[in-house]
mmCIF file of C-alpha atoms in Angstrom:
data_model
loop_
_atom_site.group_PDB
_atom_site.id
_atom_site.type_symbol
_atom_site.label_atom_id
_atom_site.label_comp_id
_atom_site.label_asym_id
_atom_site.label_seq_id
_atom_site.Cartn_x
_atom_site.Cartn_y
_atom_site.Cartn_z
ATOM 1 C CA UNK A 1 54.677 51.188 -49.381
ATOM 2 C CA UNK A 2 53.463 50.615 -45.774
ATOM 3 C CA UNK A 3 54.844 48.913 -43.581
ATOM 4 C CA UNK A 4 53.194 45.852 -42.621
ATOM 5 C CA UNK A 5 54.003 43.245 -39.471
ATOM 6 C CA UNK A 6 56.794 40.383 -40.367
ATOM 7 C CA UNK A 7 54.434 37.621 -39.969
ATOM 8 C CA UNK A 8 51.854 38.982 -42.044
ATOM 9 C CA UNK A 9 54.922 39.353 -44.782
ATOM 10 C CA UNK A 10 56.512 36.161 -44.724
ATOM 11 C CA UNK A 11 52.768 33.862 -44.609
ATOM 12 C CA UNK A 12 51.773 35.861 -47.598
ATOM 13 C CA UNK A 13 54.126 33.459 -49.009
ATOM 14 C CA UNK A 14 52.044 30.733 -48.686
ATOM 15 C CA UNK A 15 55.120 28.303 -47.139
ATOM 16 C CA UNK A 16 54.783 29.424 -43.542
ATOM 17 C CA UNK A 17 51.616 30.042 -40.966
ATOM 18 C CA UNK A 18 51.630 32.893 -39.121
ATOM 19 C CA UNK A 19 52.175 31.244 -36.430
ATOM 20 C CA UNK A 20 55.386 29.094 -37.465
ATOM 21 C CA UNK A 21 56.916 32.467 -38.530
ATOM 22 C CA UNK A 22 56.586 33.830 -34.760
ATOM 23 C CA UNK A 23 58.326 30.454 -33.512
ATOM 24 C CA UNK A 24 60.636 30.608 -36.594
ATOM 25 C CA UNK A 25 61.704 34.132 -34.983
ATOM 26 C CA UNK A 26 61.792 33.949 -31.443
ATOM 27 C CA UNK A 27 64.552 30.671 -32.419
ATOM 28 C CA UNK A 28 66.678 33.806 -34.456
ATOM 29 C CA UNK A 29 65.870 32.085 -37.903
ATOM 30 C CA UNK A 30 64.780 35.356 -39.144
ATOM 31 C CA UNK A 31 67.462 38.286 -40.340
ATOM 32 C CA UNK A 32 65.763 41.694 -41.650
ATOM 33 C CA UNK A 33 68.747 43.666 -43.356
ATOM 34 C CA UNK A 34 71.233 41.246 -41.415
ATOM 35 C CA UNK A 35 69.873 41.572 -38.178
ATOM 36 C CA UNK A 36 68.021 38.326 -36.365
ATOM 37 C CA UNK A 37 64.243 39.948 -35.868
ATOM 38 C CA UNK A 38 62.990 37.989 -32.783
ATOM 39 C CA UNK A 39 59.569 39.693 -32.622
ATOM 40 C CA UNK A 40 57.666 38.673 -35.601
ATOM 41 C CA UNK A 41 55.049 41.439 -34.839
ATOM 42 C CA UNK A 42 57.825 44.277 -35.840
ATOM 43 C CA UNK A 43 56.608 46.007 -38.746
ATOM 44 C CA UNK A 44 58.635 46.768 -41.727
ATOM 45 C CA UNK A 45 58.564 47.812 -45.690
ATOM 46 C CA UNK A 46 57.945 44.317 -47.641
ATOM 47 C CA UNK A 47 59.465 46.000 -50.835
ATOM 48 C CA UNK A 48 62.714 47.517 -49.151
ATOM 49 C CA UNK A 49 63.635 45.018 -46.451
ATOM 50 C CA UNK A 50 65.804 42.278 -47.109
ATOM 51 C CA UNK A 51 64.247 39.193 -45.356
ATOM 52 C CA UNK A 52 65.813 35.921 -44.431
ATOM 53 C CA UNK A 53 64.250 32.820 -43.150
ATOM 54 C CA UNK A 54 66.547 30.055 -42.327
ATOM 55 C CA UNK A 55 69.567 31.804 -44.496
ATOM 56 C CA UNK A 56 67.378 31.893 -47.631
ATOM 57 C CA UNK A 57 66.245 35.083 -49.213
ATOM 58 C CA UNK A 58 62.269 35.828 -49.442
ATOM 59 C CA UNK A 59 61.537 37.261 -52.321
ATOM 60 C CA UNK A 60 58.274 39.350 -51.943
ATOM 61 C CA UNK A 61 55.225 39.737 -54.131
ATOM 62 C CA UNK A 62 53.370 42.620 -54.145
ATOM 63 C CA UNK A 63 50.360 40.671 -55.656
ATOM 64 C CA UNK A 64 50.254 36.933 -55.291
ATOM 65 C CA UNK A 65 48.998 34.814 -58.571
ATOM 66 C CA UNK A 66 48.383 30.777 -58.235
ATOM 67 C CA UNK A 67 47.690 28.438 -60.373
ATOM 68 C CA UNK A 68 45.464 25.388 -59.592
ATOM 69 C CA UNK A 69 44.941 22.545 -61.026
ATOM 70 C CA UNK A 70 41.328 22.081 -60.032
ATOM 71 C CA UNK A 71 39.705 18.351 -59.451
ATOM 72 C CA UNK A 72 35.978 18.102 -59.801
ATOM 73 C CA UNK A 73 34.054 18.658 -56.952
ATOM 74 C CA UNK A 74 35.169 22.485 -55.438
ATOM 75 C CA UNK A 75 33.148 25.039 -56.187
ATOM 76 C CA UNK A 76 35.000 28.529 -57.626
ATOM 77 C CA UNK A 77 33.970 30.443 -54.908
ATOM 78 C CA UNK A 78 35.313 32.410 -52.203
ATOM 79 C CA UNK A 79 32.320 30.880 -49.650
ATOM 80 C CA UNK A 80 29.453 29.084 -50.620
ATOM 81 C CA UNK A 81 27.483 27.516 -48.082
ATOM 82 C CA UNK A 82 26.439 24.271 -50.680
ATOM 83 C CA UNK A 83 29.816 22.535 -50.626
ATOM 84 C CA UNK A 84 33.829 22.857 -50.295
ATOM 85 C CA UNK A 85 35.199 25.338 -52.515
ATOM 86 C CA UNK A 86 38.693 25.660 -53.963
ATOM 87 C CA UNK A 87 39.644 27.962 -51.359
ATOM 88 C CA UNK A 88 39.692 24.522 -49.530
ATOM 89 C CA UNK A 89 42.747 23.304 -51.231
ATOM 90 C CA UNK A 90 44.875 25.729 -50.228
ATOM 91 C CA UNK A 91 46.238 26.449 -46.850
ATOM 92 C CA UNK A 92 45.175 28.939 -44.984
ATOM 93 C CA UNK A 93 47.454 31.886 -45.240
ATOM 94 C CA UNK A 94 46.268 32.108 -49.195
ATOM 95 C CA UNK A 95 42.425 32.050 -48.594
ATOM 96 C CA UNK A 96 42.569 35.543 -49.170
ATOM 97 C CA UNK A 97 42.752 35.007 -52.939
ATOM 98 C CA UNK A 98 39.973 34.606 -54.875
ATOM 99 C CA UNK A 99 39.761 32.426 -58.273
ATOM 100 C CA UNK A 100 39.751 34.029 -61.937
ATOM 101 C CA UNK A 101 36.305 33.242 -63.083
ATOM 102 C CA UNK A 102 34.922 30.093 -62.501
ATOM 103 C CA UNK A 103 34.531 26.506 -63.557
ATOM 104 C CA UNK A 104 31.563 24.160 -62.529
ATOM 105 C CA UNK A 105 31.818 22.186 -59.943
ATOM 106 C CA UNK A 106 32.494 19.187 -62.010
ATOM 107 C CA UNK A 107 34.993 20.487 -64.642
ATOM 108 C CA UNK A 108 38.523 20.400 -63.662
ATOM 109 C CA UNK A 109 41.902 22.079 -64.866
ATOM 110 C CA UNK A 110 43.939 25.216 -64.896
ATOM 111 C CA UNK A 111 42.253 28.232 -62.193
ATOM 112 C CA UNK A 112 43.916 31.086 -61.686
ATOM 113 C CA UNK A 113 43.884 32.770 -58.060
ATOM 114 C CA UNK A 114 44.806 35.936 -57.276
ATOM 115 C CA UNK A 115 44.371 38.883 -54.694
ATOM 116 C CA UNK A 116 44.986 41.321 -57.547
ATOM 117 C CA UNK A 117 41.580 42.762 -58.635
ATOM 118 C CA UNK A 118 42.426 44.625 -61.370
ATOM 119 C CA UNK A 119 44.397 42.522 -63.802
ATOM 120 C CA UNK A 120 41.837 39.506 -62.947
ATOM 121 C CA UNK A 121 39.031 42.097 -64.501
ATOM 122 C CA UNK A 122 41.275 42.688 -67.399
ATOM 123 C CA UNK A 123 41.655 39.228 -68.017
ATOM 124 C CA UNK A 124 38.024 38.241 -67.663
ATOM 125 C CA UNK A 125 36.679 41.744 -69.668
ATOM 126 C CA UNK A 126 34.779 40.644 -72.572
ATOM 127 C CA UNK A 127 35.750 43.620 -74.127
ATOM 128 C CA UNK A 128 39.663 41.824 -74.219
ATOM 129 C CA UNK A 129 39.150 38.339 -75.816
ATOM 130 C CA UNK A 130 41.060 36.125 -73.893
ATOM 131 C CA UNK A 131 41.419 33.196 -75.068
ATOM 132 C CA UNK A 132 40.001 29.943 -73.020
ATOM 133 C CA UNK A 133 41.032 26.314 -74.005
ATOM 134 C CA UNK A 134 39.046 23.238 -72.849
ATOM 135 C CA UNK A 135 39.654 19.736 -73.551
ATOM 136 C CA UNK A 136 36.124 18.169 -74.023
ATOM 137 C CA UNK A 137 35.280 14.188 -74.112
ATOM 138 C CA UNK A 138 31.355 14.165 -75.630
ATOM 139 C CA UNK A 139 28.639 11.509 -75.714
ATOM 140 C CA UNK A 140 28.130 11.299 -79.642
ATOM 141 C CA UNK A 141 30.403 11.712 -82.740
ATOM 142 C CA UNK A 142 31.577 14.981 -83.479
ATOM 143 C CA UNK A 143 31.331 16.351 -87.357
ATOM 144 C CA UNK A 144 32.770 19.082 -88.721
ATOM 145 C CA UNK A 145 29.430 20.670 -89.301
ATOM 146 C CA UNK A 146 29.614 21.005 -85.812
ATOM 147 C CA UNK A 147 33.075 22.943 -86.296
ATOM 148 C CA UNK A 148 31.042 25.124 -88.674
ATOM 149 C CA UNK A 149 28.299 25.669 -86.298
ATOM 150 C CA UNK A 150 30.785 27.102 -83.779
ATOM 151 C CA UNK A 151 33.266 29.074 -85.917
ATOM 152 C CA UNK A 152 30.049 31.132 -87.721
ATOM 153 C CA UNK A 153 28.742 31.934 -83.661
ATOM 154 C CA UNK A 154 25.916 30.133 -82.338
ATOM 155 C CA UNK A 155 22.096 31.332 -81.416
ATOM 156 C CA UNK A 156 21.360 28.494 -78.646
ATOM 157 C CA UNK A 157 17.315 27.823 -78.150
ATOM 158 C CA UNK A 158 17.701 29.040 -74.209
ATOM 159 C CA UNK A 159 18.539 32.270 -75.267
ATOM 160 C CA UNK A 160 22.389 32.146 -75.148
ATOM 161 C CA UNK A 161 24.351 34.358 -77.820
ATOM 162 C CA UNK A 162 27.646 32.956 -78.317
ATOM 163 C CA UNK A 163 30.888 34.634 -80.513
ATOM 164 C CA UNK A 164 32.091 32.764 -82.618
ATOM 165 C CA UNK A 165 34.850 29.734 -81.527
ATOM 166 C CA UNK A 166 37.017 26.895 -82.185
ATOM 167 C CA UNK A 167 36.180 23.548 -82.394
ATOM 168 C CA UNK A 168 39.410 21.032 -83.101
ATOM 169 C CA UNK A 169 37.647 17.268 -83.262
ATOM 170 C CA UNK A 170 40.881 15.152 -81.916
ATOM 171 C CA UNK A 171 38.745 11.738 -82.298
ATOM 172 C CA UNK A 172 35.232 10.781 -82.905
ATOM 173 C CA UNK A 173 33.364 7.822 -82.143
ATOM 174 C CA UNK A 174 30.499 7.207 -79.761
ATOM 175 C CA UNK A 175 32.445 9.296 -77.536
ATOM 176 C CA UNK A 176 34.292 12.144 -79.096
ATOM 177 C CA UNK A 177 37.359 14.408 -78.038
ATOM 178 C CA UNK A 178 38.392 17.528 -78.917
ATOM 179 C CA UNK A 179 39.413 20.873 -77.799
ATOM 180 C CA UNK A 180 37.070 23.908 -77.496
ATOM 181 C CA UNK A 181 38.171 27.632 -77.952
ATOM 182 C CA UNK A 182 36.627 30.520 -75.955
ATOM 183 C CA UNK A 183 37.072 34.432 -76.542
ATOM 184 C CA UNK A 184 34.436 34.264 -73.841
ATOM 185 C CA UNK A 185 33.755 32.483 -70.855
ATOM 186 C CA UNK A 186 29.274 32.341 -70.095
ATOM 187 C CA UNK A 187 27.719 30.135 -67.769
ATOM 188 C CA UNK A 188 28.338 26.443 -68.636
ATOM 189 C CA UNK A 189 28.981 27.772 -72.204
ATOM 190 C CA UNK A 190 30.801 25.187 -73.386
ATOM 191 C CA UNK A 191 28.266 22.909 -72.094
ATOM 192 C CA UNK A 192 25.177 24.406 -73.439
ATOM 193 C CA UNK A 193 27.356 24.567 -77.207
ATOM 194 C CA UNK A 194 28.072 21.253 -77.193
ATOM 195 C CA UNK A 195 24.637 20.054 -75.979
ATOM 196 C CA UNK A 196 22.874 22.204 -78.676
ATOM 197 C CA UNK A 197 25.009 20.047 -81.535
ATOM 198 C CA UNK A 198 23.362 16.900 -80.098
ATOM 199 C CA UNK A 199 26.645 15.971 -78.269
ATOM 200 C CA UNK A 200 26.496 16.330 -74.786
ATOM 201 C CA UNK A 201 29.820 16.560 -72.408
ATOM 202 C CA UNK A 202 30.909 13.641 -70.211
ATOM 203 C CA UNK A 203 33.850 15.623 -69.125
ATOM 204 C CA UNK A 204 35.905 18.938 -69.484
ATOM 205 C CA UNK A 205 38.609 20.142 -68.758
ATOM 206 C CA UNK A 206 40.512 23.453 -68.811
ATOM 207 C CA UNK A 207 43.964 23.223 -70.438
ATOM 208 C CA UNK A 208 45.221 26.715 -70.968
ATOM 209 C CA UNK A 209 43.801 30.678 -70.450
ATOM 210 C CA UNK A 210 45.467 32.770 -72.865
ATOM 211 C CA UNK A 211 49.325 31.821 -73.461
ATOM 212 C CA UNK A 212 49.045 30.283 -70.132
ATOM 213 C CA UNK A 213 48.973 26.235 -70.320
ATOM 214 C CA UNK A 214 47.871 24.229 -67.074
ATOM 215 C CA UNK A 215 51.094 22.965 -65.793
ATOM 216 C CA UNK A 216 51.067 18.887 -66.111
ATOM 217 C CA UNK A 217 53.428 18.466 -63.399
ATOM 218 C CA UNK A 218 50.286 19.418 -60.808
ATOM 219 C CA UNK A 219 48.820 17.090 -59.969
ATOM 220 C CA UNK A 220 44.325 17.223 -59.103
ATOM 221 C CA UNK A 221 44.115 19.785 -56.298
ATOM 222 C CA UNK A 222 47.821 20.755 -56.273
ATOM 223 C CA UNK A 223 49.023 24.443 -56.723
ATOM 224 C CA UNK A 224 51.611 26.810 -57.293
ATOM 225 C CA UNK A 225 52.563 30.122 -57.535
ATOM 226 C CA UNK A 226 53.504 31.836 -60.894
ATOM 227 C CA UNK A 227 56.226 32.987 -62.302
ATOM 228 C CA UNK A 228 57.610 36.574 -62.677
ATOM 229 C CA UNK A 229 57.180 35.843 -66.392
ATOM 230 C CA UNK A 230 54.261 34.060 -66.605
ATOM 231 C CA UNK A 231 52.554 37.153 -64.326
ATOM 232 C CA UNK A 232 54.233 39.553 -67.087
ATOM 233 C CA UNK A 233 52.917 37.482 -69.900
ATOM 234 C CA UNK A 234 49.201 37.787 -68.569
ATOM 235 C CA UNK A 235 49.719 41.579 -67.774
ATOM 236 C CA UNK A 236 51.015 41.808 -71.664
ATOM 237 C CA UNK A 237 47.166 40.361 -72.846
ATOM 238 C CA UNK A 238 45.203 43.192 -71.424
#
């Protein structure tokens, strides 16, 4: 691999600015294969060096994958000049990364970020069938002739052709709750499902892409990075 400039290396983390790694150097807090680096511009090989900062080792990713848990309000965009997106709510040294499909502006939940293009194709390909699970509260009481309605694929009136899906009714009342199944993800789909049943959504929420749950220790707008396992276990879908 390339080399590539120590600061560039160590923000890619996402725990240290650019600029706190220069300051973190020129104080000798930074060993490169046991030497004290006190130029963070030096350039070296991120996947053969062995980096230190403050005596800890850095373990380096060649891709970076994050998971958000996304409040209502951010846009799923890189830049979009009508509002904050949920670039926003990260700091600056990972607003290279750009979100794994999208969510409206007003649904919130599990969005994956990444700066690896080709597994976030994978994962979105309609060709794959990744799964897509949203928790969904509803104005109206769900049936299960509306679980029907979704499981045999639905024909909506504004044109939208929808594969079949899974609708679980967890309660139902004047306001309803259950969970919604993708193997697709179309604009405001499970909206426009939902609102062709008679039962439109008051909120939703995205609880897990493929075997990948939202993590309920994040809190709204909090983020972190995956695991070696969970990266493997995404790679393992496509």
């Amino acid at each position: 691999m390339a080399k590539e400039r120590l600061d560039k290396i160590i923000a890619s983390m996402g725990t240290w600015s650019r600029r706190e790694v220069k300051e973190l150097a020129r104080r000798g807090q930074v060993t490169v294969n046991g030497a004290a680096v006190r130029s963070a511009e030096e350039k070296f090989d991120p996947e053969t060096a062995d980096i230190f900062v403050n005596g800890e080792a850095l373990c380096y990713r060649r891709n970076t994958w994050i998971m958000l848990n996304k409040p209502a309000g951010y846009l799923s965009a890189t830049e979009d000049g009508r509002g904050e997106t949920v670039l926003d709510l990260l700091p600056r040294e990972l607003r290279r990364l750009f979100p794994v499909g999208r969510l409206d502006k007003d649904t919130e939940g599990l969005l994956l970020l990444t700066d690896e293009g080709g597994l976030a194709h994978a994962l979105l390909s309609p060709k794959r069938h990744v799964d897509k699970v949203y928790y969904a509260r509803t104005a109206g009481r769900l049936t299960e002739e509306d679980c029907r309605a979704f499981a045999q694929g639905m024909s909506l009136l504004d044109g939208l052709q929808c594969l079949p899906a899974r609708l679980e009714i967890l309660s139902a009342g004047e306001e309803s709750e259950a969970h919604v199944t993708l193997r697709e993800g179309k604009f405001h789909q499970v909206k426009r499902m939902l609102a062709e049943r008679g039962k439109p959504v008051v909120y939703l929420e995205r609880i897990q892409m493929g075997n990948l749950p939202l993590d309920r220790g994040l809190s709204r707008g909090a983020f972190r990075f995956l695991t070696e396992l969970e990266i493997a276990s995404l790679r393992a879908l496509v």
